Amino acid sequence: MAKKPGRSTGKHATKSTGETAGKNAGKAAKKSAPPREPGDRWETPAADVLRWVRGTDLSTLDQAGTPGWAGDRADGEKLMATRGEELADLQERLFAHGRTGGDRSVLLVLQGLDTSGKGGIVRHVVGMVDPQGVMHRGFGVPTPEEQQHDYLWRIRNALPRPGYLGVFDRSHHEQVLVVRVDRLEPVRVWRKHFAELNAFETEVAAAGSAIVKVTLVVSPDEQKTRLAKRLDRPDKHWKYNPSDIDVRLKRPEYLAAYQEMLDRTSTKDAPWYVVPADRKWYARLAVTELLTDALRSLDLGWPPADFDVAAEKARLAET
Ligand code: AMP
Ligand code: MG
């Protein structure tokens, strides 16, 4: 993996590649920031600058922005490498915790329109940890079997077991996104889902999961470029679906649906973070940071040995 970053004084911040600090940035600055490591150029912690503030106008988001980050792409890639090591260490602690009877887990929920980079987050961020500790699940159009149950059935079945990092590529929130936009259910039915989603997530959090929900937001222009690339490259055709263009044409409806989803389902137990996604390096760095924070917040040490270490050493020496 990449080298460790060199020491930086942090005094001469490189030019910001797009300042879009959210409304909550000021509030965040008052909190004591975690200790910095060389190469850390977050001037506002990602969790503070990206956490959704109810009522923010989603349509004003700068999708090419790099909120909170004072460095450039190269700086970001350096920090990714160091954070990757920390993330892997924290995830291994979580796994060990689960193996020794602990009940904690982490659930990363990824939402975003086609080409917003959900798959890239899975590959490049989640890919930095040990795959045996990951429970990944992508949610598409419900299968005939899934349709026989209520919409949370398939979600419950995919929840991370204790000790696991669960990753949802799309999620139960599609019930207020595609279901709303494509009128798959009457208004009075999908409207009830906001409260149901919140109650469900409260239950999941109470059972021991730290929930991190991320909406990736790609601009229409960047989406067009990415779809064009999928069409141009035979190795990307498998990712393309002709319906992607239909969805693209419904962007205003999706934006309205996302706006209300964010406003109504960002809770203390399951906050939403909105990540500008035109710069893939930034989105990946930001989600790495959010995930690292979530794992750190569990504050897990290594489980103590349930055997006599000295006695085992002596036994081994005799063999
Ligand atoms: P992809 O993520 O590109 O593999 O596409 C998955 C597709 O499944 C998207 O078009 C989603 O809109 C669709 N999808 C996901 N969840 C649901 C749902 N609950 N009802 C209907 N369609 C869904
Ligand atoms: Mg797709």
mmCIF file of C-alpha atoms and ligand atoms in Angstrom:
data_model
loop_
_atom_site.group_PDB
_atom_site.id
_atom_site.type_symbol
_atom_site.label_atom_id
_atom_site.label_comp_id
_atom_site.label_asym_id
_atom_site.label_seq_id
_atom_site.Cartn_x
_atom_site.Cartn_y
_atom_site.Cartn_z
ATOM 1 C CA MET A 1 0.000 0.000 0.000
ATOM 2 C CA ALA A 2 1.000 3.662 -0.330
ATOM 3 C CA LYS A 3 3.773 5.178 1.723
ATOM 4 C CA LYS A 4 3.139 7.086 4.910
ATOM 5 C CA PRO A 5 2.818 10.804 4.321
ATOM 6 C CA GLY A 6 5.718 13.074 5.141
ATOM 7 C CA ARG A 7 5.522 15.572 7.949
ATOM 8 C CA SER A 8 3.733 18.800 7.153
ATOM 9 C CA THR A 9 3.708 21.877 9.347
ATOM 10 C CA GLY A 10 0.078 22.542 8.610
ATOM 11 C CA LYS A 11 0.866 26.255 8.712
ATOM 12 C CA HIS A 12 0.786 26.850 5.021
ATOM 13 C CA ALA A 13 -2.512 25.406 4.026
ATOM 14 C CA THR A 14 -2.596 24.672 0.322
ATOM 15 C CA LYS A 15 -5.331 26.310 -1.624
ATOM 16 C CA SER A 16 -8.717 24.943 -0.925
ATOM 17 C CA THR A 17 -10.146 23.136 -3.922
ATOM 18 C CA GLY A 18 -13.667 24.372 -3.393
ATOM 19 C CA GLU A 19 -14.915 25.818 -0.154
ATOM 20 C CA THR A 20 -18.442 24.922 0.698
ATOM 21 C CA ALA A 21 -18.375 24.623 4.447
ATOM 22 C CA GLY A 22 -21.882 23.864 5.585
ATOM 23 C CA LYS A 23 -24.006 25.867 7.969
ATOM 24 C CA ASN A 24 -22.850 23.697 10.815
ATOM 25 C CA ALA A 25 -19.159 24.362 10.327
ATOM 26 C CA GLY A 26 -19.047 27.232 12.811
ATOM 27 C CA LYS A 27 -20.655 25.187 15.523
ATOM 28 C CA ALA A 28 -18.180 22.385 14.849
ATOM 29 C CA ALA A 29 -15.153 24.593 15.238
ATOM 30 C CA LYS A 30 -15.938 24.993 18.929
ATOM 31 C CA LYS A 31 -15.610 21.278 19.573
ATOM 32 C CA SER A 32 -12.153 20.051 20.464
ATOM 33 C CA ALA A 33 -10.709 18.391 17.405
ATOM 34 C CA PRO A 34 -9.089 14.950 17.683
ATOM 35 C CA PRO A 35 -5.273 14.975 17.651
ATOM 36 C CA ARG A 36 -3.860 15.583 14.207
ATOM 37 C CA GLU A 37 -1.447 13.381 12.441
ATOM 38 C CA PRO A 38 1.016 14.497 9.792
ATOM 39 C CA GLY A 39 -0.802 15.081 6.531
ATOM 40 C CA ASP A 40 -4.187 15.652 8.147
ATOM 41 C CA ARG A 41 -5.548 18.676 6.377
ATOM 42 C CA TRP A 42 -9.094 18.588 7.626
ATOM 43 C CA GLU A 43 -9.678 22.142 8.778
ATOM 44 C CA THR A 44 -13.161 21.171 9.941
ATOM 45 C CA PRO A 45 -13.778 17.531 10.854
ATOM 46 C CA ALA A 46 -15.615 15.723 8.067
ATOM 47 C CA ALA A 47 -18.350 14.596 10.446
ATOM 48 C CA ASP A 48 -19.099 18.203 11.401
ATOM 49 C CA VAL A 49 -18.929 19.777 7.987
ATOM 50 C CA LEU A 50 -20.857 17.016 6.176
ATOM 51 C CA ARG A 51 -23.548 16.162 8.746
ATOM 52 C CA TRP A 52 -26.913 17.081 7.298
ATOM 53 C CA VAL A 53 -28.572 20.110 8.841
ATOM 54 C CA ARG A 54 -32.311 19.918 8.433
ATOM 55 C CA GLY A 55 -33.619 22.528 6.054
ATOM 56 C CA THR A 56 -30.373 22.990 4.110
ATOM 57 C CA ASP A 57 -31.239 23.366 0.422
ATOM 58 C CA LEU A 58 -29.770 20.304 -1.285
ATOM 59 C CA SER A 59 -29.932 21.977 -4.698
ATOM 60 C CA THR A 60 -27.351 24.563 -3.584
ATOM 61 C CA LEU A 61 -24.702 21.955 -2.770
ATOM 62 C CA ASP A 62 -21.456 22.355 -4.715
ATOM 63 C CA GLN A 63 -21.005 18.828 -6.008
ATOM 64 C CA ALA A 64 -17.392 19.547 -6.975
ATOM 65 C CA GLY A 65 -16.575 20.985 -3.563
ATOM 66 C CA THR A 66 -14.230 19.536 -0.952
ATOM 67 C CA PRO A 67 -15.807 20.862 2.250
ATOM 68 C CA GLY A 68 -13.585 20.918 5.290
ATOM 69 C CA TRP A 69 -10.477 19.782 3.394
ATOM 70 C CA ALA A 70 -7.663 22.321 3.092
ATOM 71 C CA GLY A 71 -5.340 20.157 1.029
ATOM 72 C CA ASP A 72 -5.323 19.003 -2.558
ATOM 73 C CA ARG A 73 -5.819 15.600 -4.108
ATOM 74 C CA ALA A 74 -2.269 14.410 -3.438
ATOM 75 C CA ASP A 75 -2.626 15.359 0.243
ATOM 76 C CA GLY A 76 -5.928 13.501 0.335
ATOM 77 C CA GLU A 77 -4.449 10.368 -1.146
ATOM 78 C CA LYS A 78 -1.641 10.430 1.418
ATOM 79 C CA LEU A 79 -4.035 10.700 4.322
ATOM 80 C CA MET A 80 -6.179 7.921 2.837
ATOM 81 C CA ALA A 81 -3.208 5.580 3.160
ATOM 82 C CA THR A 82 -2.606 6.375 6.837
ATOM 83 C CA ARG A 83 -6.280 6.338 7.686
ATOM 84 C CA GLY A 84 -6.545 3.031 5.884
ATOM 85 C CA GLU A 85 -4.144 1.499 8.364
ATOM 86 C CA GLU A 86 -6.072 2.921 11.287
ATOM 87 C CA LEU A 87 -9.367 1.813 9.781
ATOM 88 C CA ALA A 88 -8.085 -1.730 9.332
ATOM 89 C CA ASP A 89 -6.835 -1.795 12.922
ATOM 90 C CA LEU A 90 -10.149 -0.497 14.294
ATOM 91 C CA GLN A 91 -12.127 -2.962 12.202
ATOM 92 C CA GLU A 92 -10.007 -5.838 13.472
ATOM 93 C CA ARG A 93 -10.754 -4.738 17.043
ATOM 94 C CA LEU A 94 -14.437 -4.751 16.173
ATOM 95 C CA PHE A 95 -14.143 -8.229 14.725
ATOM 96 C CA ALA A 96 -12.273 -9.476 17.794
ATOM 97 C CA HIS A 97 -14.942 -7.854 19.984
ATOM 98 C CA GLY A 98 -17.655 -9.755 18.123
ATOM 99 C CA ARG A 99 -15.737 -13.012 18.425
ATOM 100 C CA THR A 100 -15.549 -12.604 22.188
ATOM 101 C CA GLY A 101 -19.206 -11.969 22.855
ATOM 102 C CA GLY A 102 -19.461 -8.221 22.158
ATOM 103 C CA ASP A 103 -22.641 -6.808 20.628
ATOM 104 C CA ARG A 104 -21.340 -3.808 18.706
ATOM 105 C CA SER A 105 -21.320 -3.427 14.938
ATOM 106 C CA VAL A 106 -21.156 -0.646 12.365
ATOM 107 C CA LEU A 107 -23.560 -0.096 9.501
ATOM 108 C CA LEU A 108 -22.522 2.082 6.578
ATOM 109 C CA VAL A 109 -25.475 3.021 4.376
ATOM 110 C CA LEU A 110 -24.677 4.362 0.908
ATOM 111 C CA GLN A 111 -27.237 6.211 -1.182
ATOM 112 C CA GLY A 112 -26.814 8.276 -4.321
ATOM 113 C CA LEU A 113 -27.906 8.444 -7.938
ATOM 114 C CA ASP A 114 -26.349 6.224 -10.602
ATOM 115 C CA THR A 115 -22.636 6.966 -11.104
ATOM 116 C CA SER A 116 -22.374 8.828 -7.788
ATOM 117 C CA GLY A 117 -19.627 6.396 -6.777
ATOM 118 C CA LYS A 118 -21.232 4.016 -4.291
ATOM 119 C CA GLY A 119 -19.375 1.050 -5.759
ATOM 120 C CA GLY A 120 -16.110 2.985 -5.687
ATOM 121 C CA ILE A 121 -16.584 3.640 -1.969
ATOM 122 C CA VAL A 122 -17.034 -0.069 -1.401
ATOM 123 C CA ARG A 123 -13.908 -0.909 -3.417
ATOM 124 C CA HIS A 124 -11.614 1.848 -2.228
ATOM 125 C CA VAL A 125 -12.764 2.564 1.327
ATOM 126 C CA VAL A 126 -14.318 -0.653 2.591
ATOM 127 C CA GLY A 127 -11.663 -2.456 0.526
ATOM 128 C CA MET A 128 -9.016 -1.236 2.964
ATOM 129 C CA VAL A 129 -10.257 -3.537 5.745
ATOM 130 C CA ASP A 130 -10.238 -7.314 6.159
ATOM 131 C CA PRO A 131 -13.059 -8.687 3.970
ATOM 132 C CA GLN A 132 -13.890 -11.432 6.444
ATOM 133 C CA GLY A 133 -15.240 -8.770 8.804
ATOM 134 C CA VAL A 134 -17.480 -7.137 6.215
ATOM 135 C CA MET A 135 -21.110 -7.934 5.440
ATOM 136 C CA HIS A 136 -21.869 -6.202 2.158
ATOM 137 C CA ARG A 137 -25.259 -6.091 0.517
ATOM 138 C CA GLY A 138 -26.562 -4.245 -2.540
ATOM 139 C CA PHE A 139 -30.303 -3.614 -2.811
ATOM 140 C CA GLY A 140 -31.947 -3.629 -6.219
ATOM 141 C CA VAL A 141 -35.498 -4.052 -7.430
ATOM 142 C CA PRO A 142 -37.088 -6.426 -4.897
ATOM 143 C CA THR A 143 -37.081 -10.050 -6.060
ATOM 144 C CA PRO A 144 -40.325 -12.040 -6.164
ATOM 145 C CA GLU A 145 -39.367 -13.585 -2.832
ATOM 146 C CA GLU A 146 -38.641 -10.200 -1.278
ATOM 147 C CA GLN A 147 -41.944 -8.866 -2.565
ATOM 148 C CA GLN A 148 -43.761 -11.443 -0.480
ATOM 149 C CA HIS A 149 -42.533 -9.746 2.680
ATOM 150 C CA ASP A 150 -42.634 -6.229 4.029
ATOM 151 C CA TYR A 151 -39.919 -3.916 2.723
ATOM 152 C CA LEU A 152 -37.789 -4.175 5.877
ATOM 153 C CA TRP A 153 -37.568 -7.952 5.690
ATOM 154 C CA ARG A 154 -34.629 -8.062 3.301
ATOM 155 C CA ILE A 155 -32.983 -5.238 5.213
ATOM 156 C CA ARG A 156 -33.237 -7.021 8.568
ATOM 157 C CA ASN A 157 -31.760 -10.141 7.003
ATOM 158 C CA ALA A 158 -28.747 -8.179 5.840
ATOM 159 C CA LEU A 159 -27.993 -6.301 9.068
ATOM 160 C CA PRO A 160 -24.426 -6.766 10.310
ATOM 161 C CA ARG A 161 -24.002 -9.343 13.026
ATOM 162 C CA PRO A 162 -22.060 -8.298 16.135
ATOM 163 C CA GLY A 163 -18.449 -7.553 15.267
ATOM 164 C CA TYR A 164 -19.138 -6.854 11.603
ATOM 165 C CA LEU A 165 -18.971 -3.821 9.401
ATOM 166 C CA GLY A 166 -22.181 -3.869 7.391
ATOM 167 C CA VAL A 167 -22.316 -2.012 4.094
ATOM 168 C CA PHE A 168 -25.562 -1.277 2.278
ATOM 169 C CA ASP A 169 -25.294 -0.180 -1.364
ATOM 170 C CA ARG A 170 -28.762 1.425 -1.506
ATOM 171 C CA SER A 171 -31.050 0.607 1.348
ATOM 172 C CA HIS A 172 -34.441 0.820 3.024
ATOM 173 C CA HIS A 173 -34.387 4.512 2.083
ATOM 174 C CA GLU A 174 -35.245 3.558 -1.509
ATOM 175 C CA GLN A 175 -38.731 3.238 -0.074
ATOM 176 C CA VAL A 176 -38.954 7.054 -0.033
ATOM 177 C CA LEU A 177 -36.811 7.542 -3.177
ATOM 178 C CA VAL A 178 -37.501 5.318 -6.194
ATOM 179 C CA VAL A 179 -40.812 4.201 -4.688
ATOM 180 C CA ARG A 180 -41.901 7.829 -4.433
ATOM 181 C CA VAL A 181 -40.506 9.057 -7.750
ATOM 182 C CA ASP A 182 -41.843 6.116 -9.759
ATOM 183 C CA ARG A 183 -45.126 6.079 -7.851
ATOM 184 C CA LEU A 184 -44.729 2.453 -6.881
ATOM 185 C CA GLU A 185 -46.917 3.086 -3.863
ATOM 186 C CA PRO A 186 -49.647 5.634 -3.215
ATOM 187 C CA VAL A 187 -48.566 8.820 -1.437
ATOM 188 C CA ARG A 188 -50.368 7.937 1.781
ATOM 189 C CA VAL A 189 -48.406 4.687 1.953
ATOM 190 C CA TRP A 190 -44.866 5.906 1.267
ATOM 191 C CA ARG A 191 -45.379 8.953 3.496
ATOM 192 C CA LYS A 192 -45.644 6.622 6.472
ATOM 193 C CA HIS A 193 -42.196 5.232 5.753
ATOM 194 C CA PHE A 194 -40.336 8.224 7.185
ATOM 195 C CA ALA A 195 -41.495 7.406 10.710
ATOM 196 C CA GLU A 196 -41.041 3.672 10.098
ATOM 197 C CA LEU A 197 -37.466 4.140 8.899
ATOM 198 C CA ASN A 198 -36.625 6.173 11.984
ATOM 199 C CA ALA A 199 -38.208 3.681 14.358
ATOM 200 C CA PHE A 200 -36.380 0.844 12.623
ATOM 201 C CA GLU A 201 -33.023 2.579 12.869
ATOM 202 C CA THR A 202 -33.570 3.414 16.534
ATOM 203 C CA GLU A 203 -34.094 -0.288 17.094
ATOM 204 C CA VAL A 204 -30.953 -1.211 15.116
ATOM 205 C CA ALA A 205 -28.883 1.338 17.048
ATOM 206 C CA ALA A 206 -30.250 0.083 20.370
ATOM 207 C CA ALA A 207 -29.131 -3.420 19.428
ATOM 208 C CA GLY A 208 -25.543 -2.153 19.185
ATOM 209 C CA SER A 209 -24.984 -0.787 15.677
ATOM 210 C CA ALA A 210 -23.324 2.534 15.023
ATOM 211 C CA ILE A 211 -25.079 3.756 11.891
ATOM 212 C CA VAL A 212 -23.415 6.046 9.358
ATOM 213 C CA LYS A 213 -25.547 7.114 6.421
ATOM 214 C CA VAL A 214 -23.936 8.714 3.404
ATOM 215 C CA THR A 215 -25.620 10.335 0.425
ATOM 216 C CA LEU A 216 -23.228 10.906 -2.466
ATOM 217 C CA VAL A 217 -24.209 13.774 -4.718
ATOM 218 C CA VAL A 218 -22.904 13.895 -8.289
ATOM 219 C CA SER A 219 -23.573 16.862 -10.597
ATOM 220 C CA PRO A 220 -25.581 16.395 -13.802
ATOM 221 C CA ASP A 221 -22.514 17.169 -15.944
ATOM 222 C CA GLU A 222 -20.258 14.739 -14.140
ATOM 223 C CA GLN A 223 -22.989 12.104 -14.259
ATOM 224 C CA LYS A 224 -23.197 12.558 -18.031
ATOM 225 C CA THR A 225 -19.432 12.143 -18.359
ATOM 226 C CA ARG A 226 -19.503 8.984 -16.246
ATOM 227 C CA LEU A 227 -22.429 7.496 -18.162
ATOM 228 C CA ALA A 228 -20.691 8.303 -21.452
ATOM 229 C CA LYS A 229 -17.628 6.478 -20.196
ATOM 230 C CA ARG A 230 -19.737 3.475 -19.319
ATOM 231 C CA LEU A 231 -21.056 3.464 -22.883
ATOM 232 C CA ASP A 232 -17.648 3.974 -24.474
ATOM 233 C CA ARG A 233 -15.847 1.249 -22.611
ATOM 234 C CA PRO A 234 -16.751 -2.389 -23.084
ATOM 235 C CA ASP A 235 -15.362 -3.112 -19.619
ATOM 236 C CA LYS A 236 -17.949 -0.719 -18.173
ATOM 237 C CA HIS A 237 -20.992 -1.890 -20.097
ATOM 238 C CA TRP A 238 -21.988 -4.228 -17.305
ATOM 239 C CA LYS A 239 -22.487 -1.211 -15.060
ATOM 240 C CA TYR A 240 -24.759 0.543 -17.528
ATOM 241 C CA ASN A 241 -28.491 0.185 -17.542
ATOM 242 C CA PRO A 242 -30.626 1.908 -20.206
ATOM 243 C CA SER A 243 -32.919 3.004 -17.384
ATOM 244 C CA ASP A 244 -30.035 5.137 -16.022
ATOM 245 C CA ILE A 245 -31.002 7.779 -18.584
ATOM 246 C CA ASP A 246 -34.636 7.686 -17.504
ATOM 247 C CA VAL A 247 -33.539 8.162 -13.907
ATOM 248 C CA ARG A 248 -31.247 10.986 -15.013
ATOM 249 C CA LEU A 249 -34.202 12.747 -16.611
ATOM 250 C CA LYS A 250 -36.046 12.577 -13.304
ATOM 251 C CA ARG A 251 -33.310 14.398 -11.405
ATOM 252 C CA PRO A 252 -35.617 17.172 -10.121
ATOM 253 C CA GLU A 253 -38.009 14.582 -8.678
ATOM 254 C CA TYR A 254 -35.106 12.668 -7.131
ATOM 255 C CA LEU A 255 -33.664 15.848 -5.650
ATOM 256 C CA ALA A 256 -36.999 16.596 -3.985
ATOM 257 C CA ALA A 257 -37.182 13.038 -2.683
ATOM 258 C CA TYR A 258 -33.613 13.166 -1.374
ATOM 259 C CA GLN A 259 -34.256 16.538 0.231
ATOM 260 C CA GLU A 260 -37.191 15.209 2.204
ATOM 261 C CA MET A 261 -35.447 11.934 3.023
ATOM 262 C CA LEU A 262 -32.512 13.877 4.486
ATOM 263 C CA ASP A 263 -34.726 16.277 6.394
ATOM 264 C CA ARG A 264 -36.908 13.564 7.856
ATOM 265 C CA THR A 265 -34.594 10.606 8.447
ATOM 266 C CA SER A 266 -31.425 12.217 9.759
ATOM 267 C CA THR A 267 -31.571 11.415 13.460
ATOM 268 C CA LYS A 268 -29.232 11.215 16.404
ATOM 269 C CA ASP A 269 -29.091 7.429 16.066
ATOM 270 C CA ALA A 270 -28.678 7.465 12.316
ATOM 271 C CA PRO A 271 -27.391 10.774 10.993
ATOM 272 C CA TRP A 272 -27.029 11.514 7.301
ATOM 273 C CA TYR A 273 -23.824 12.876 5.857
ATOM 274 C CA VAL A 274 -24.021 14.500 2.440
ATOM 275 C CA VAL A 275 -20.843 14.122 0.416
ATOM 276 C CA PRO A 276 -20.116 16.015 -2.819
ATOM 277 C CA ALA A 277 -19.094 13.291 -5.256
ATOM 278 C CA ASP A 278 -17.714 14.898 -8.421
ATOM 279 C CA ARG A 279 -14.195 14.466 -7.081
ATOM 280 C CA LYS A 280 -13.911 10.793 -6.338
ATOM 281 C CA TRP A 281 -10.771 11.231 -4.255
ATOM 282 C CA TYR A 282 -12.626 13.620 -1.960
ATOM 283 C CA ALA A 283 -15.695 11.420 -1.570
ATOM 284 C CA ARG A 284 -13.525 8.431 -0.713
ATOM 285 C CA LEU A 285 -11.429 10.425 1.744
ATOM 286 C CA ALA A 286 -14.537 11.836 3.394
ATOM 287 C CA VAL A 287 -16.230 8.459 3.800
ATOM 288 C CA THR A 288 -12.988 6.979 5.117
ATOM 289 C CA GLU A 289 -12.969 9.720 7.720
ATOM 290 C CA LEU A 290 -16.619 9.181 8.671
ATOM 291 C CA LEU A 291 -16.158 5.451 8.969
ATOM 292 C CA THR A 292 -12.977 5.840 11.009
ATOM 293 C CA ASP A 293 -14.837 8.201 13.361
ATOM 294 C CA ALA A 294 -17.663 5.714 13.795
ATOM 295 C CA LEU A 295 -15.271 2.900 14.634
ATOM 296 C CA ARG A 296 -13.247 5.113 16.967
ATOM 297 C CA SER A 297 -16.432 6.074 18.791
ATOM 298 C CA LEU A 298 -16.938 2.436 19.767
ATOM 299 C CA ASP A 299 -13.736 2.774 21.773
ATOM 300 C CA LEU A 300 -12.876 -0.902 21.606
ATOM 301 C CA GLY A 301 -9.695 -2.308 23.057
ATOM 302 C CA TRP A 302 -8.309 -5.752 22.359
ATOM 303 C CA PRO A 303 -10.201 -8.447 24.213
ATOM 304 C CA PRO A 304 -8.182 -9.850 27.135
ATOM 305 C CA ALA A 305 -6.965 -13.435 26.879
ATOM 306 C CA ASP A 306 -9.314 -15.912 28.520
ATOM 307 C CA PHE A 307 -6.381 -18.227 29.229
ATOM 308 C CA ASP A 308 -3.187 -17.986 31.289
ATOM 309 C CA VAL A 309 -0.686 -16.440 28.854
ATOM 310 C CA ALA A 310 2.409 -17.329 30.932
ATOM 311 C CA ALA A 311 1.247 -20.906 31.352
ATOM 312 C CA GLU A 312 0.625 -21.223 27.614
ATOM 313 C CA LYS A 313 4.081 -19.816 26.833
ATOM 314 C CA ALA A 314 5.616 -22.380 29.158
ATOM 315 C CA ARG A 315 3.609 -25.165 27.560
ATOM 316 C CA LEU A 316 4.640 -24.060 24.078
ATOM 317 C CA ALA A 317 8.304 -23.882 25.078
ATOM 318 C CA GLU A 318 8.148 -27.486 26.135
ATOM 319 C CA THR A 319 6.961 -28.666 22.753
HETATM 320 P P1 AMP B 1 -27.950 -0.507 -9.136
HETATM 321 O O1 AMP B 1 -27.685 0.059 -7.769
HETATM 322 O O2 AMP B 1 -27.406 0.312 -10.232
HETATM 323 O O3 AMP B 1 -27.565 -1.949 -9.221
HETATM 324 O O4 AMP B 1 -29.527 -0.454 -9.363
HETATM 325 C C1 AMP B 1 -30.434 -0.973 -8.461
HETATM 326 C C2 AMP B 1 -31.818 -0.533 -8.868
HETATM 327 O O5 AMP B 1 -32.740 -1.070 -7.937
HETATM 328 C C3 AMP B 1 -32.020 0.958 -8.897
HETATM 329 O O6 AMP B 1 -32.597 1.347 -10.098
HETATM 330 C C4 AMP B 1 -32.987 1.198 -7.743
HETATM 331 O O7 AMP B 1 -33.859 2.256 -7.988
HETATM 332 C C5 AMP B 1 -33.730 -0.122 -7.662
HETATM 333 N N1 AMP B 1 -34.292 -0.346 -6.339
HETATM 334 C C6 AMP B 1 -33.642 -0.428 -5.167
HETATM 335 N N2 AMP B 1 -34.496 -0.593 -4.143
HETATM 336 C C7 AMP B 1 -35.736 -0.609 -4.685
HETATM 337 C C8 AMP B 1 -37.037 -0.733 -4.145
HETATM 338 N N3 AMP B 1 -37.245 -0.885 -2.844
HETATM 339 N N4 AMP B 1 -38.064 -0.713 -5.013
HETATM 340 C C9 AMP B 1 -37.856 -0.565 -6.329
HETATM 341 N N5 AMP B 1 -36.661 -0.433 -6.897
HETATM 342 C C10 AMP B 1 -35.611 -0.461 -6.091
HETATM 343 MG MG MG B 2 -26.970 1.457 -11.739
#
